[in-house]
Coordinates of C-alpha atoms in Angstrom, one line a residue:
Chain A
M302 CA 9.9 -15.7 10.8
K303 CA 7.6 -18.7 10.2
H304 CA 7.3 -20.5 13.5
L305 CA 8.1 -19.5 17.1
L306 CA 9.2 -22.8 18.7
G307 CA 11.7 -21.5 21.3
I308 CA 14.0 -18.8 22.4
E309 CA 16.9 -21.1 21.6
G310 CA 16.6 -20.5 17.9
L311 CA 16.3 -16.7 18.1
S312 CA 19.1 -14.2 17.5
V313 CA 19.5 -11.1 19.6
A314 CA 18.4 -9.0 16.7
E315 CA 15.2 -11.1 16.3
I316 CA 14.4 -10.8 20.1
T317 CA 15.0 -7.1 20.0
K318 CA 12.8 -6.7 17.0
I319 CA 10.0 -8.6 18.7
L320 CA 10.3 -6.4 21.9
D321 CA 10.3 -3.2 19.8
L322 CA 7.3 -4.3 17.9
A323 CA 5.6 -5.2 21.3
D324 CA 6.1 -1.6 22.5
T325 CA 4.3 -0.4 19.4
F326 CA 1.4 -2.8 19.8
A327 CA 1.1 -1.9 23.5
E328 CA -0.2 1.5 22.4
I329 CA -3.1 -0.2 20.5
N330 CA -4.2 -1.7 23.9
T331 CA -4.6 1.9 25.3
R332 CA -6.9 3.1 22.5
P333 CA -10.7 3.5 22.8
I334 CA -11.1 1.1 19.9
K335 CA -8.5 -1.6 20.7
K336 CA -8.5 -3.3 17.3
V337 CA -6.6 -3.0 14.0
P338 CA -7.6 -4.8 10.8
T339 CA -4.2 -6.3 10.0
L340 CA -5.0 -10.1 10.3
R341 CA -8.5 -9.8 8.9
G342 CA -9.5 -13.2 7.4
K343 CA -6.7 -15.1 9.1
T344 CA -7.5 -18.0 11.5
V345 CA -5.7 -18.7 14.7
I346 CA -6.3 -22.0 16.5
N347 CA -5.4 -22.0 20.2
L348 CA -4.8 -25.7 20.9
F349 CA -4.3 -25.9 24.7
L350 CA -3.9 -29.5 25.7
E351 CA -2.8 -28.4 29.2
A352 CA -4.5 -26.1 31.7
S353 CA -4.1 -22.4 31.2
T354 CA -6.0 -19.2 31.9
R355 CA -3.5 -16.3 31.3
T356 CA -1.7 -17.6 28.2
R357 CA -4.8 -18.8 26.3
T358 CA -6.8 -15.7 27.1
S359 CA -3.8 -13.5 26.2
F360 CA -3.4 -15.2 22.8
E361 CA -7.1 -15.0 22.1
I362 CA -7.2 -11.3 22.9
A363 CA -4.1 -10.7 20.9
A364 CA -5.6 -12.5 17.9
K365 CA -8.9 -10.6 18.2
R366 CA -7.2 -7.2 18.5
L367 CA -5.5 -7.9 15.2
S368 CA -8.9 -8.9 13.7
A369 CA -8.0 -12.6 13.3
D370 CA -10.6 -15.2 14.0
A371 CA -9.5 -17.2 17.1
V372 CA -10.7 -20.7 17.9
N373 CA -10.0 -22.2 21.3
I374 CA -9.6 -25.9 21.9
S375 CA -8.8 -27.1 25.4
G376 CA -7.6 -30.5 26.5
S377 CA -10.7 -31.7 28.3
T378 CA -13.0 -30.9 25.4
S379 CA -10.8 -32.2 22.6
S380 CA -10.8 -35.6 20.9
T381 CA -7.4 -36.4 22.5
T382 CA -9.5 -37.6 25.5
K383 CA -11.0 -40.1 23.0
G384 CA -7.5 -41.4 22.2
E385 CA -6.6 -39.3 19.1
T386 CA -2.9 -38.9 18.6
L387 CA -1.3 -35.4 18.5
L388 CA -0.4 -36.0 14.8
D389 CA -4.0 -36.9 13.9
T390 CA -5.3 -33.8 15.7
A391 CA -2.8 -31.6 13.9
K392 CA -3.6 -33.1 10.5
N393 CA -7.3 -32.6 11.1
L394 CA -6.8 -29.0 12.2
Q395 CA -4.6 -28.4 9.1
A396 CA -7.4 -29.6 6.9
M397 CA -9.4 -26.7 8.1
A398 CA -6.7 -24.3 6.8
P399 CA -5.7 -22.2 9.8
D400 CA -2.9 -19.7 9.4
V401 CA -1.5 -20.0 12.9
I402 CA -1.6 -22.9 15.5
V403 CA -0.8 -21.9 19.0
L404 CA 0.1 -25.1 21.0
R405 CA 0.5 -25.8 24.6
H406 CA 1.3 -29.4 25.4
S407 CA 2.6 -31.4 28.4
S408 CA 5.3 -33.1 26.2
S409 CA 8.5 -31.3 25.5
G410 CA 9.0 -30.9 21.7
A411 CA 5.4 -31.2 20.7
P412 CA 5.3 -27.9 18.8
H413 CA 8.5 -28.8 16.9
F414 CA 6.8 -32.1 16.0
I415 CA 3.6 -30.7 14.6
A416 CA 5.5 -27.8 12.8
K417 CA 6.9 -30.5 10.6
H418 CA 3.4 -31.8 9.6
V419 CA 1.3 -28.6 9.1
D420 CA 1.5 -25.6 6.8
A421 CA 0.3 -23.2 9.4
A422 CA 2.7 -21.2 11.5
V423 CA 3.2 -22.9 14.9
I424 CA 3.7 -20.8 18.1
N425 CA 4.9 -22.6 21.2
A426 CA 2.8 -21.6 24.2
G427 CA 4.6 -23.9 26.6
D428 CA 5.9 -27.5 25.9
G429 CA 6.4 -29.7 29.0
T430 CA 9.5 -28.7 30.9
H431 CA 11.2 -27.4 27.8
E432 CA 10.4 -23.8 26.7
H433 CA 7.8 -21.1 27.1
P434 CA 9.1 -18.5 24.7
T435 CA 6.3 -16.0 24.7
Q436 CA 6.5 -15.8 28.6
A437 CA 10.3 -15.1 28.3
L438 CA 9.7 -12.4 25.7
L439 CA 7.0 -10.7 27.8
D440 CA 9.3 -10.9 30.8
A441 CA 12.1 -9.3 28.8
A442 CA 9.7 -6.6 27.6
T443 CA 8.5 -5.9 31.1
I444 CA 12.0 -5.7 32.4
R445 CA 13.0 -3.4 29.6
K446 CA 10.0 -1.1 30.3
H447 CA 10.8 -0.8 34.0
K448 CA 14.6 -0.6 33.8
G449 CA 15.1 0.9 30.4
K450 CA 17.4 -1.9 29.4
V451 CA 18.1 -5.6 29.9
A452 CA 21.9 -5.7 29.3
G453 CA 24.0 -5.5 32.5
L454 CA 21.1 -6.2 34.9
T455 CA 21.2 -8.9 37.5
V456 CA 18.1 -11.2 37.4
A457 CA 17.5 -13.7 40.2
I458 CA 15.2 -16.6 39.3
V459 CA 14.0 -18.5 42.4
G460 CA 12.1 -21.8 42.8
D461 CA 11.6 -25.0 40.9
I462 CA 14.1 -24.4 38.1
A463 CA 14.2 -28.1 37.0
H464 CA 10.6 -28.3 36.1
S465 CA 10.1 -24.8 34.9
R466 CA 10.0 -24.1 31.2
V467 CA 9.6 -20.4 32.1
A468 CA 13.0 -20.6 33.8
R469 CA 14.7 -22.2 30.8
S470 CA 13.3 -19.7 28.3
D471 CA 14.0 -16.8 30.6
I472 CA 17.6 -17.8 31.2
L473 CA 18.1 -18.2 27.4
A474 CA 16.4 -14.9 26.5
L475 CA 17.9 -12.8 29.3
T476 CA 21.5 -14.0 28.9
K477 CA 21.2 -13.5 25.1
L478 CA 20.2 -9.9 25.9
G479 CA 23.2 -9.5 28.2
A480 CA 21.7 -9.9 31.7
H481 CA 23.5 -11.7 34.5
V482 CA 21.1 -14.5 35.5
R483 CA 21.2 -16.2 39.0
V484 CA 19.1 -19.2 39.8
A485 CA 18.3 -20.4 43.3
G486 CA 16.2 -23.3 44.7
P487 CA 16.3 -26.5 46.7
R488 CA 19.1 -28.7 45.4
T489 CA 16.5 -31.2 44.2
M490 CA 15.0 -28.6 42.0
L491 CA 18.2 -27.3 40.3
P492 CA 18.9 -29.3 37.2
V493 CA 22.4 -30.6 36.5
G494 CA 24.4 -28.5 34.1
I495 CA 22.2 -25.4 34.4
E496 CA 25.5 -23.4 34.6
E497 CA 26.1 -24.3 31.0
M498 CA 23.1 -22.1 30.1
G499 CA 25.0 -19.2 31.5
A500 CA 23.3 -19.0 34.9
T501 CA 25.0 -18.7 38.3
V502 CA 23.7 -21.2 40.8
F503 CA 22.9 -20.5 44.4
E504 CA 21.6 -23.0 46.9
R505 CA 20.2 -20.3 49.3
V506 CA 17.9 -17.5 48.3
E507 CA 19.4 -14.7 50.4
P508 CA 22.7 -14.3 48.5
A509 CA 20.9 -14.9 45.2
V510 CA 18.6 -11.9 45.5
E511 CA 21.2 -9.7 47.2
G512 CA 21.9 -6.7 44.8
A513 CA 19.6 -8.1 42.1
D514 CA 17.7 -5.7 39.9
V515 CA 14.9 -8.2 39.2
V516 CA 13.7 -11.0 41.4
M517 CA 11.5 -13.6 39.6
M518 CA 9.7 -16.1 41.8
L519 CA 8.5 -19.4 40.4
R520 CA 5.7 -21.7 41.4
I521 CA 6.4 -25.3 42.5
Q522 CA 5.1 -27.4 39.6
L523 CA 3.3 -30.0 41.7
E524 CA 1.7 -31.4 38.5
R525 CA 5.1 -32.3 37.2
L526 CA 6.6 -33.7 40.3
G527 CA 4.9 -37.0 40.0
G528 CA 4.6 -37.4 43.7
A529 CA 8.4 -37.4 44.2
G530 CA 9.4 -35.9 47.5
L531 CA 11.7 -33.1 46.3
F532 CA 11.0 -31.0 49.4
P533 CA 9.5 -31.8 52.8
N534 CA 6.4 -29.6 52.8
T535 CA 5.2 -26.2 51.5
R536 CA 5.6 -24.6 54.9
E537 CA 9.3 -25.4 55.0
Y538 CA 9.8 -24.5 51.3
S539 CA 8.1 -21.1 52.0
R540 CA 10.4 -20.5 55.0
Y541 CA 13.6 -21.2 53.1
F542 CA 12.8 -20.1 49.5
G543 CA 9.8 -17.9 49.7
L544 CA 9.9 -14.2 49.3
G545 CA 8.2 -12.5 52.3
P546 CA 8.4 -9.0 53.7
R547 CA 11.6 -9.7 55.7
L548 CA 13.6 -10.9 52.7
A549 CA 12.0 -8.3 50.5
A550 CA 13.4 -5.6 52.8
T551 CA 16.9 -6.7 51.9
L552 CA 16.4 -6.2 48.2
K553 CA 17.9 -3.3 46.3
P554 CA 15.6 -0.2 46.7
D555 CA 14.6 -0.2 43.1
A556 CA 14.4 -4.0 42.6
I557 CA 11.3 -5.3 40.9
V558 CA 9.5 -8.5 41.7
M559 CA 8.0 -10.7 39.0
H560 CA 6.1 -13.9 38.8
P561 CA 4.8 -15.7 35.7
G562 CA 1.6 -16.8 37.5
P563 CA -0.3 -18.6 38.7
I564 CA 0.9 -17.6 42.2
N565 CA 0.6 -19.9 45.1
R566 CA 0.1 -17.1 47.7
G567 CA 2.0 -17.7 50.9
V568 CA 4.2 -20.4 49.4
E569 CA 6.8 -18.8 47.1
L570 CA 5.4 -15.3 47.4
D571 CA 3.9 -13.6 50.4
P572 CA 0.7 -11.6 49.6
A573 CA 2.3 -8.4 51.0
V574 CA 5.1 -8.7 48.4
A575 CA 2.8 -9.9 45.5
D576 CA 0.6 -6.9 46.0
G577 CA 3.4 -4.5 47.1
A578 CA 5.0 -1.5 45.3
R579 CA 7.8 -3.6 43.8
S580 CA 5.5 -6.0 42.2
V581 CA 5.2 -5.7 38.3
I582 CA 3.2 -9.0 38.0
L583 CA 0.2 -7.4 36.4
D584 CA 2.4 -5.4 34.0
Q585 CA 3.7 -8.8 32.8
V586 CA 0.2 -9.9 32.0
A587 CA -0.5 -6.6 30.2
Y588 CA 2.7 -6.9 28.1
G589 CA 1.8 -10.5 27.3
V590 CA -1.0 -9.3 25.0
A591 CA 1.3 -6.9 23.2
V592 CA 4.1 -9.5 22.8
R593 CA 1.7 -12.0 21.4
M594 CA 0.2 -9.5 19.0
A595 CA 3.8 -8.9 17.7
L596 CA 4.3 -12.6 17.3
L597 CA 1.0 -13.2 15.5
Y598 CA 1.9 -10.2 13.2
L599 CA 5.3 -11.7 12.4
C600 CA 4.2 -15.3 12.1
G601 CA 0.7 -14.8 10.7
G602 CA 1.5 -13.6 7.3
G603 CA 0.4 -16.6 5.3
A604 CA 2.1 -17.3 2.0
S605 CA 4.6 -14.4 2.0
S606 CA 6.0 -15.3 5.4
A607 CA 6.5 -18.8 4.3
A608 CA 8.2 -17.5 1.1
A609 CA 10.5 -15.4 3.3
E610 CA 11.7 -18.5 5.0
A611 CA 12.5 -20.2 1.7
Chain B
M635 CA 17.8 2.1 -9.7
L636 CA 16.0 5.4 -10.3
I637 CA 17.8 8.5 -11.5
E638 CA 16.8 12.1 -10.9
K639 CA 15.1 13.6 -14.0
R640 CA 14.3 17.0 -12.8
E641 CA 13.8 19.1 -9.6
L642 CA 10.1 19.9 -9.0
L643 CA 10.6 22.1 -6.0
D644 CA 13.7 23.6 -4.4
Q645 CA 14.0 24.6 -0.7
A646 CA 12.4 28.0 -1.2
G647 CA 9.7 26.4 -3.3
I648 CA 8.8 23.9 -0.6
S649 CA 8.7 26.7 2.0
R650 CA 6.5 28.9 -0.2
A651 CA 4.1 26.0 -0.9
L652 CA 3.8 25.2 2.8
K653 CA 3.2 28.8 3.7
R654 CA 0.4 29.1 1.1
I655 CA -1.2 25.8 2.4
A656 CA -0.9 27.2 6.0
H657 CA -2.8 30.3 4.9
E658 CA -5.5 28.2 3.1
I659 CA -5.9 26.1 6.3
V660 CA -6.3 29.2 8.4
E661 CA -8.8 30.8 6.0
R662 CA -10.9 27.6 5.8
N663 CA -10.8 26.8 9.5
A664 CA -10.6 30.2 11.3
A665 CA -14.2 29.7 12.6
V666 CA -13.2 26.3 14.1
G667 CA -10.3 27.8 16.0
E668 CA -8.4 24.5 16.5
V669 CA -7.1 21.9 14.1
V670 CA -4.9 18.9 14.5
L671 CA -2.3 18.3 11.8
V672 CA -1.6 14.6 11.6
G673 CA 1.5 13.6 9.6
I674 CA 1.5 10.2 8.0
R675 CA 4.6 8.4 8.9
T676 CA 7.3 8.9 8.0
A677 CA 7.6 11.8 5.5
G678 CA 4.3 13.5 6.5
V679 CA 5.5 14.1 10.1
P680 CA 8.1 16.8 9.5
L681 CA 5.8 18.5 7.0
A682 CA 3.0 18.6 9.6
E683 CA 5.4 20.2 12.1
R684 CA 6.4 22.9 9.6
L685 CA 2.8 23.6 8.6
A686 CA 1.9 24.0 12.3
A687 CA 4.7 26.5 12.7
F688 CA 3.4 28.6 9.8
I689 CA -0.1 28.4 11.1
A690 CA 1.0 29.5 14.5
D691 CA 2.7 32.5 12.8
A692 CA -0.5 33.5 11.2
G693 CA -2.4 33.4 14.5
E694 CA -6.2 32.8 14.6
V695 CA -6.0 29.0 14.5
E696 CA -4.4 26.8 17.1
A697 CA -2.6 23.9 15.4
K698 CA -1.6 20.8 17.3
V699 CA 0.5 18.0 15.8
G700 CA 0.2 14.3 15.7
A701 CA 1.6 11.3 13.8
I702 CA -0.2 8.3 12.4
D703 CA 1.3 5.0 11.3
I704 CA -0.7 3.2 8.7
T705 CA 1.2 -0.1 8.5
L706 CA -1.4 -2.2 10.3
Y707 CA -4.1 -0.8 8.0
R708 CA -2.4 -1.3 4.7
D709 CA -4.1 -3.4 2.0
D710 CA -0.8 -5.0 1.0
V711 CA 0.8 -5.7 4.4
F712 CA 1.4 -9.3 3.5
E713 CA 2.2 -8.9 -0.1
G714 CA 5.6 -7.1 0.1
L715 CA 8.7 -8.6 1.6
P716 CA 10.0 -8.3 4.2
K717 CA 7.2 -7.5 6.6
P718 CA 6.8 -3.7 7.0
E719 CA 8.1 -2.0 10.1
V720 CA 5.4 -0.8 12.4
G721 CA 5.8 2.8 13.7
T722 CA 4.0 4.5 16.6
T723 CA 0.8 6.6 16.4
T724 CA 0.5 9.6 18.6
L725 CA -2.5 11.9 18.6
P726 CA -3.0 14.8 21.0
G727 CA -5.1 13.4 23.9
N728 CA -5.0 10.0 22.2
A729 CA -8.4 10.9 20.5
A730 CA -9.7 12.1 17.2
A731 CA -13.4 12.5 18.3
G732 CA -14.9 15.9 17.7
K733 CA -11.7 17.4 16.2
T734 CA -10.9 18.9 12.8
I735 CA -8.1 16.7 11.5
I736 CA -5.8 17.6 8.6
L737 CA -3.9 14.6 7.3
V738 CA -0.5 15.6 5.9
D739 CA 1.6 13.6 3.5
D740 CA 4.4 14.4 1.1
V741 CA 3.2 12.8 -2.1
L742 CA -0.4 11.8 -3.1
Y743 CA -0.4 8.9 -5.7
T744 CA -2.8 6.0 -5.7
G745 CA -4.7 7.2 -2.6
R746 CA -4.3 3.9 -0.8
T747 CA -2.2 5.4 1.9
I748 CA -4.9 8.0 2.6
R749 CA -7.6 5.2 2.7
A750 CA -5.5 3.4 5.3
A751 CA -4.9 6.6 7.3
L752 CA -8.6 7.4 7.3
D753 CA -9.4 3.9 8.7
A754 CA -6.6 4.3 11.3
L755 CA -8.0 7.7 12.3
M756 CA -11.5 6.5 12.8
D757 CA -10.3 4.0 15.4
F758 CA -9.5 7.0 17.6
G759 CA -13.1 8.2 17.5
R760 CA -15.3 10.2 15.2
P761 CA -13.6 13.4 14.0
R762 CA -15.6 16.5 13.3
A763 CA -14.0 16.7 9.8
V764 CA -11.0 15.4 8.0
Q765 CA -9.1 17.3 5.4
L766 CA -6.0 16.3 3.3
A767 CA -2.9 18.4 2.6
V768 CA -0.1 17.1 0.4
L769 CA 3.1 18.7 -0.9
V770 CA 2.9 17.0 -4.3
D771 CA 0.0 15.5 -6.1
R772 CA 1.3 13.2 -8.9
G773 CA -2.0 11.8 -10.1
H774 CA -2.9 8.1 -10.9
R775 CA -5.5 7.7 -8.2
E776 CA -6.9 4.2 -7.7
L777 CA -9.5 5.3 -5.1
P778 CA -11.9 8.2 -5.0
I779 CA -9.7 10.4 -2.8
Q780 CA -8.9 14.1 -3.5
P781 CA -6.7 16.6 -1.6
D782 CA -8.0 19.8 0.0
Y783 CA -4.6 21.5 -0.1
V784 CA -1.9 20.9 -2.7
G785 CA 1.6 22.4 -2.9
L786 CA 2.3 21.3 -6.4
K787 CA 0.3 19.3 -9.0
V788 CA 2.5 17.5 -11.5
E789 CA 2.0 15.2 -14.5
T790 CA 3.8 11.9 -14.1
T791 CA 3.9 8.4 -15.6
R792 CA 3.5 5.3 -13.5
Q793 CA 7.1 4.3 -14.1
Q794 CA 8.3 7.5 -12.5
S795 CA 8.5 8.3 -8.8
V796 CA 8.3 11.5 -6.8
K797 CA 10.6 11.9 -3.8
V798 CA 10.5 14.6 -1.2
I799 CA 13.8 15.0 0.6
L800 CA 13.9 17.0 3.8
D801 CA 17.6 16.9 4.9
G802 CA 18.5 20.5 5.2
R803 CA 18.9 20.9 1.4
D804 CA 15.1 20.4 0.9
R805 CA 13.8 19.5 -2.5
A806 CA 11.2 17.5 -4.4
V807 CA 12.5 15.5 -7.3
L808 CA 11.0 13.5 -10.2
R809 CA 12.9 10.2 -10.7
E810 CA 12.7 7.5 -13.4
K811 CA 14.5 4.4 -14.6
P812 CA 17.5 5.2 -16.8

């Protein structure tokens, strides 16, 4: 595996291999000395041209626990604010010979574009409204950990499906692994043709979460709405599509509640549910480090991993 | 392909060798009272379990069993293709600090595996002592590492390989290119 650009290009065997490896790396995070020397001398550049706390920190910790040197570049401190193009930024970074570039960008396809122009392995940490593959892999790992499997489970994804790269990657990953995926949200936030990805569409949240094993709540991506009025106001959204105690009481007794973060408390998720017994939200964050360690291990191999591709 | 040249140890021979090593471990560590036998994945793990059973038979010393995976500590992890599978490491209490650890492996050759295992072990704390038990020592060390307990020492050439098979019809065989 050279790059990780999306779930779309991964086979079921590759996804399973990454999840198995993540389980192994999860053990390292429980040790008194949480570090192995595997990627000593390798350089990982975290190029985050869009806001992020969880994903960037997670990649940085993952790189450091594998003994790689991690360098962080964020949008506001980079030369892109001076008008440098993405291609020039990528070429300049390549000149410093990194082994892995982790890219988050507000444009869909940005990682695919720079992968063509750099020798380093490229990992997509979220590109526009397209994909967020590492989030989908850590979601799958968390589900597998709590339910023992993914195949045959019913997973309801609720919220702004149209603008959510997490929803797209999750639908791709979970259906590949054999789960039944339902999506629910205001009609204005359900993209046309989402059924073709293998998801069942619901326009109301109640039937979507009924009998589901996993309920994944998504944030409304106000930064991507461009001021368009896709719903009247957050109070009304919360009333019709939020997960509060009353709706949570109708869930299957062993259903788990997930959220990729950041949570808008009181909008899509009531604090009582976010902090409740069903919530595995912080397990998702914990698994994120292990999944990203697995990906850095698989992609960060320098010459030999490139040779494996050829 | 490698073909089998001769049998170094048969089932009874392996059993005898392990019993003798178990007695040596008891003799040397009786004052300690507790040791942890840590098998190096994958072949060292069943050997560590068998040694623990023989040590338990002898009494005096309490032997716990663990397993260590050295993949992430190898010095050639990015040289071979495809990328090595990573296994799990399990130590009793998830700690090595203060314990007497006996690393167990099937064949001792260059010593690089043991170097990696020592590094992996140290990440679980500072052991009281580390000893090394191997079923077969075939020579050709590339690092200053020597075993404390040896089942069988055998002269080999670098072109040969030594394989320990534990499938019910246990044996250790010397193989070489035809």
